[in-house]
């Protein structure tokens, strides 16, 4: 158990809809990272938050947004969903901003299926 | 250009034997870190081992060791005494500086390891 909690585990919805994925980081971790894993793109970094502030952006679409709340949990919002958004979405956390030998600890992921 | 290359889409190994999973990387940074993660069929990502660019010794964690060859920009994972439970996808990742004081992980495509009884 990594200590990172993601909900829900599975999500099935239709094109055009909006969903929210939730992540609770490990106790004491200030950074939260979001990744998308798909068969064709592999594991892609989306965005990082540190102590409530956005710190780095990767390949995140404009239809996607995220935030980190004062209690450090984070939400990833996906809107105007398309079939290609079907993927496994991971949240990871680390103590600092990712420097040194701190690994990122991953949650079990949310599997999103768009019908 | 790919920054992390894992050239072996799939590997097979007999139980109790050792196996090496290849990883090469590309960076112009002097300070970087390399990580290996394991993803079983159940989907979770499990951190295995870390090697820093300034570490003089190869990293080891139990049955996992990292064969780090800095000049060749390779960081191969060695699993000794393979077990059936080692069957999984293995990802090599590099910590990259992403601006300010922030870092991100860039992952390779992964190698699917199958351990045969």
Coordinates of C-alpha atoms in Angstrom, one line a residue:
Chain A
X1 CA 0.0 0.0 0.0
X2 CA 1.6 3.3 -1.2
X3 CA -0.5 5.4 1.1
X4 CA -1.9 7.4 -1.9
X5 CA -5.7 7.0 -2.3
X6 CA -7.5 7.5 -5.5
X7 CA -11.3 7.5 -6.0
X8 CA -13.2 6.1 -7.9
X9 CA -11.3 3.0 -9.1
X10 CA -13.4 2.8 -12.2
X11 CA -15.5 5.4 -14.0
X12 CA -17.7 4.8 -17.1
X13 CA -19.3 7.7 -18.8
X14 CA -20.2 9.1 -22.2
X15 CA -18.6 11.5 -24.7
X16 CA -19.2 15.1 -23.8
X17 CA -19.5 14.5 -20.1
X18 CA -17.5 15.9 -17.3
X19 CA -15.9 13.9 -14.5
X20 CA -13.8 14.5 -11.4
X21 CA -11.1 12.2 -10.1
X22 CA -9.9 12.5 -6.6
X23 CA -6.6 11.9 -4.9
X24 CA -5.4 11.9 -1.3
X25 CA -1.6 12.0 -1.0
X26 CA 0.5 10.1 1.5
X27 CA 0.5 11.7 4.9
X28 CA 3.1 14.4 5.0
X29 CA 3.6 14.7 1.2
X30 CA 3.1 18.1 -0.2
X31 CA 3.4 17.4 -3.9
X32 CA 0.7 15.8 -6.0
X33 CA 1.3 14.7 -9.6
X34 CA -1.2 13.6 -12.2
X35 CA -0.4 11.1 -15.0
X36 CA -2.3 9.6 -17.8
X37 CA -1.5 6.1 -19.0
X38 CA -2.8 4.9 -22.4
X39 CA -1.8 2.2 -24.7
X40 CA -0.6 4.5 -27.5
X41 CA 0.9 7.3 -25.4
X42 CA 2.3 5.4 -22.5
X43 CA 2.6 7.2 -19.1
X44 CA 2.4 10.9 -19.6
X45 CA 2.9 13.6 -17.0
X46 CA 0.0 16.0 -16.8
X47 CA 0.4 18.4 -13.9
X48 CA 2.0 18.9 -10.5
X49 CA 0.8 20.8 -7.4
X50 CA 2.9 21.6 -4.4
X51 CA 1.3 22.8 -1.2
X52 CA -1.8 24.1 -3.1
X53 CA 0.0 25.8 -5.9
X54 CA 0.5 24.7 -9.5
X55 CA 4.2 24.0 -10.1
X56 CA 4.6 22.3 -13.4
X57 CA 2.5 21.4 -16.4
X58 CA 3.0 18.6 -18.8
X59 CA 0.8 17.3 -21.7
X60 CA -2.4 18.4 -20.1
X61 CA -5.2 19.4 -22.5
X62 CA -7.1 22.6 -22.0
X63 CA -10.3 20.5 -21.3
X64 CA -8.5 19.2 -18.2
X65 CA -7.9 21.1 -15.0
X66 CA -6.7 20.3 -11.6
X67 CA -6.4 21.8 -8.1
X68 CA -5.0 21.0 -4.8
X69 CA -7.0 22.0 -1.7
X70 CA -5.8 23.2 1.7
X71 CA -6.0 19.7 3.1
X72 CA -3.6 18.7 0.3
X73 CA -6.0 16.4 -1.5
X74 CA -6.3 17.0 -5.3
X75 CA -8.9 16.8 -7.9
X76 CA -8.5 16.3 -11.7
X77 CA -11.4 17.6 -13.7
X78 CA -11.9 16.3 -17.2
X79 CA -14.6 17.9 -19.4
X80 CA -16.0 17.5 -22.8
X81 CA -14.8 14.0 -22.7
X82 CA -13.8 12.3 -25.9
X83 CA -13.3 8.6 -26.7
X84 CA -9.5 9.2 -26.7
X85 CA -9.6 10.2 -23.1
X86 CA -10.2 6.6 -22.1
X87 CA -7.1 5.8 -20.0
X88 CA -5.8 5.0 -16.6
X89 CA -5.2 8.1 -14.6
X90 CA -2.7 8.0 -11.8
X91 CA -2.0 10.3 -8.9
X92 CA 1.3 10.3 -7.3
X93 CA 2.8 12.2 -4.3
X94 CA 6.2 13.1 -2.9
X95 CA 7.4 14.9 0.1
X96 CA 9.1 17.8 -1.7
X97 CA 9.0 19.1 -5.2
X98 CA 10.6 15.9 -6.6
X99 CA 14.2 16.6 -6.0
X100 CA 16.9 14.2 -4.8
X101 CA 16.1 10.6 -4.3
X102 CA 12.5 11.1 -3.3
X103 CA 10.4 8.7 -5.3
X104 CA 6.9 9.5 -6.3
X105 CA 4.5 7.1 -4.7
X106 CA 1.6 6.2 -6.9
X107 CA -2.0 5.5 -6.2
X108 CA -3.8 2.5 -7.7
X109 CA -5.2 4.7 -10.5
X110 CA -8.7 5.5 -11.8
X111 CA -9.7 3.6 -14.9
X112 CA -11.8 5.9 -17.1
X113 CA -13.8 4.4 -19.9
X114 CA -15.7 6.7 -22.4
X115 CA -18.5 5.1 -24.3
Chain B
X1 CA 13.1 12.6 -29.2
X2 CA 12.6 9.9 -26.6
X3 CA 14.4 10.6 -23.4
X4 CA 14.0 7.2 -21.9
X5 CA 14.3 4.2 -24.2
X6 CA 13.4 0.7 -23.2
X7 CA 14.3 -1.5 -26.2
X8 CA 12.8 -4.7 -24.9
X9 CA 9.0 -4.7 -25.3
X10 CA 8.9 -8.2 -23.7
X11 CA 11.2 -10.5 -21.9
X12 CA 11.0 -14.1 -20.6
X13 CA 13.0 -15.6 -17.8
X14 CA 12.9 -18.9 -16.0
X15 CA 12.0 -18.9 -12.3
X16 CA 15.1 -18.5 -10.1
X17 CA 17.2 -17.1 -12.9
X18 CA 18.5 -13.5 -13.1
X19 CA 17.2 -11.1 -15.8
X20 CA 18.4 -7.7 -17.0
X21 CA 15.9 -5.1 -18.2
X22 CA 17.5 -2.4 -20.4
X23 CA 17.1 1.3 -20.1
X24 CA 19.0 4.1 -21.8
X25 CA 18.4 7.8 -21.3
X26 CA 19.1 11.1 -22.9
X27 CA 19.8 14.3 -20.9
X28 CA 22.2 17.2 -20.9
X29 CA 21.6 17.8 -17.1
X30 CA 24.5 17.0 -14.8
X31 CA 22.2 16.2 -12.0
X32 CA 19.4 13.8 -12.6
X33 CA 17.9 10.7 -11.1
X34 CA 16.7 7.4 -12.5
X35 CA 13.9 5.3 -11.1
X36 CA 12.4 1.9 -11.8
X37 CA 8.8 1.1 -11.2
X38 CA 6.9 -2.2 -11.4
X39 CA 3.3 -2.4 -12.7
X40 CA 1.6 -5.8 -12.1
X41 CA -1.5 -6.7 -14.1
X42 CA -3.6 -5.3 -11.3
X43 CA -2.4 -1.8 -12.4
X44 CA -0.7 -0.2 -9.5
X45 CA 2.7 1.4 -9.9
X46 CA 5.3 0.2 -7.3
X47 CA 8.6 2.0 -6.8
X48 CA 11.5 -0.3 -6.9
X49 CA 14.9 1.4 -6.9
X50 CA 16.6 4.8 -7.4
X51 CA 20.0 5.8 -8.8
X52 CA 21.3 9.4 -8.6
X53 CA 23.6 10.7 -11.3
X54 CA 26.3 11.5 -8.6
X55 CA 26.0 8.1 -6.9
X56 CA 29.3 6.3 -7.2
X57 CA 27.9 2.9 -6.2
X58 CA 25.2 1.0 -8.1
X59 CA 21.9 1.0 -6.2
X60 CA 20.6 -2.2 -4.7
X61 CA 17.3 -3.1 -3.0
X62 CA 16.9 -6.7 -2.1
X63 CA 16.8 -8.7 -5.3
X64 CA 16.9 -5.6 -7.4
X65 CA 20.1 -3.9 -8.5
X66 CA 20.8 -1.2 -11.0
X67 CA 23.7 -1.5 -13.4
X68 CA 24.4 2.2 -13.9
X69 CA 26.9 3.1 -16.7
X70 CA 26.9 6.9 -16.8
X71 CA 29.2 7.3 -19.8
X72 CA 26.9 5.0 -21.8
X73 CA 23.8 6.7 -20.3
X74 CA 22.3 3.4 -19.3
X75 CA 20.6 2.3 -16.1
X76 CA 19.7 -1.4 -16.5
X77 CA 17.6 -3.1 -13.8
X78 CA 18.8 -6.5 -12.7
X79 CA 16.4 -8.9 -10.9
X80 CA 18.1 -11.8 -9.3
X81 CA 16.5 -15.1 -8.5
X82 CA 13.3 -14.3 -10.4
X83 CA 10.0 -15.3 -8.8
X84 CA 6.6 -15.9 -10.5
X85 CA 5.4 -12.7 -8.7
X86 CA 7.9 -10.7 -10.7
X87 CA 5.8 -11.0 -13.8
X88 CA 4.8 -7.5 -14.6
X89 CA 5.5 -4.4 -16.7
X90 CA 8.6 -2.6 -15.7
X91 CA 9.1 1.1 -16.3
X92 CA 12.3 3.1 -16.3
X93 CA 11.9 6.8 -15.5
X94 CA 14.1 9.8 -15.3
X95 CA 13.7 12.8 -13.0
X96 CA 14.0 15.9 -15.1
X97 CA 14.2 19.5 -14.1
X98 CA 11.0 21.2 -15.2
X99 CA 11.7 24.8 -14.2
X100 CA 12.0 26.8 -10.9
X101 CA 12.7 24.2 -8.3
X102 CA 10.4 21.6 -9.8
X103 CA 11.0 18.2 -11.2
X104 CA 8.9 15.7 -13.2
X105 CA 9.3 12.1 -14.1
X106 CA 9.6 11.0 -17.8
X107 CA 8.8 7.4 -18.3
X108 CA 9.9 4.9 -20.9
X109 CA 7.4 2.6 -22.8
X110 CA 8.1 -0.3 -20.4
X111 CA 9.2 -3.9 -20.7
X112 CA 6.7 -6.7 -20.0
X113 CA 8.5 -9.4 -18.0
X114 CA 7.1 -12.9 -17.9
X115 CA 8.6 -15.4 -15.4
X116 CA 8.1 -19.0 -16.4
X117 CA 7.9 -21.8 -13.8

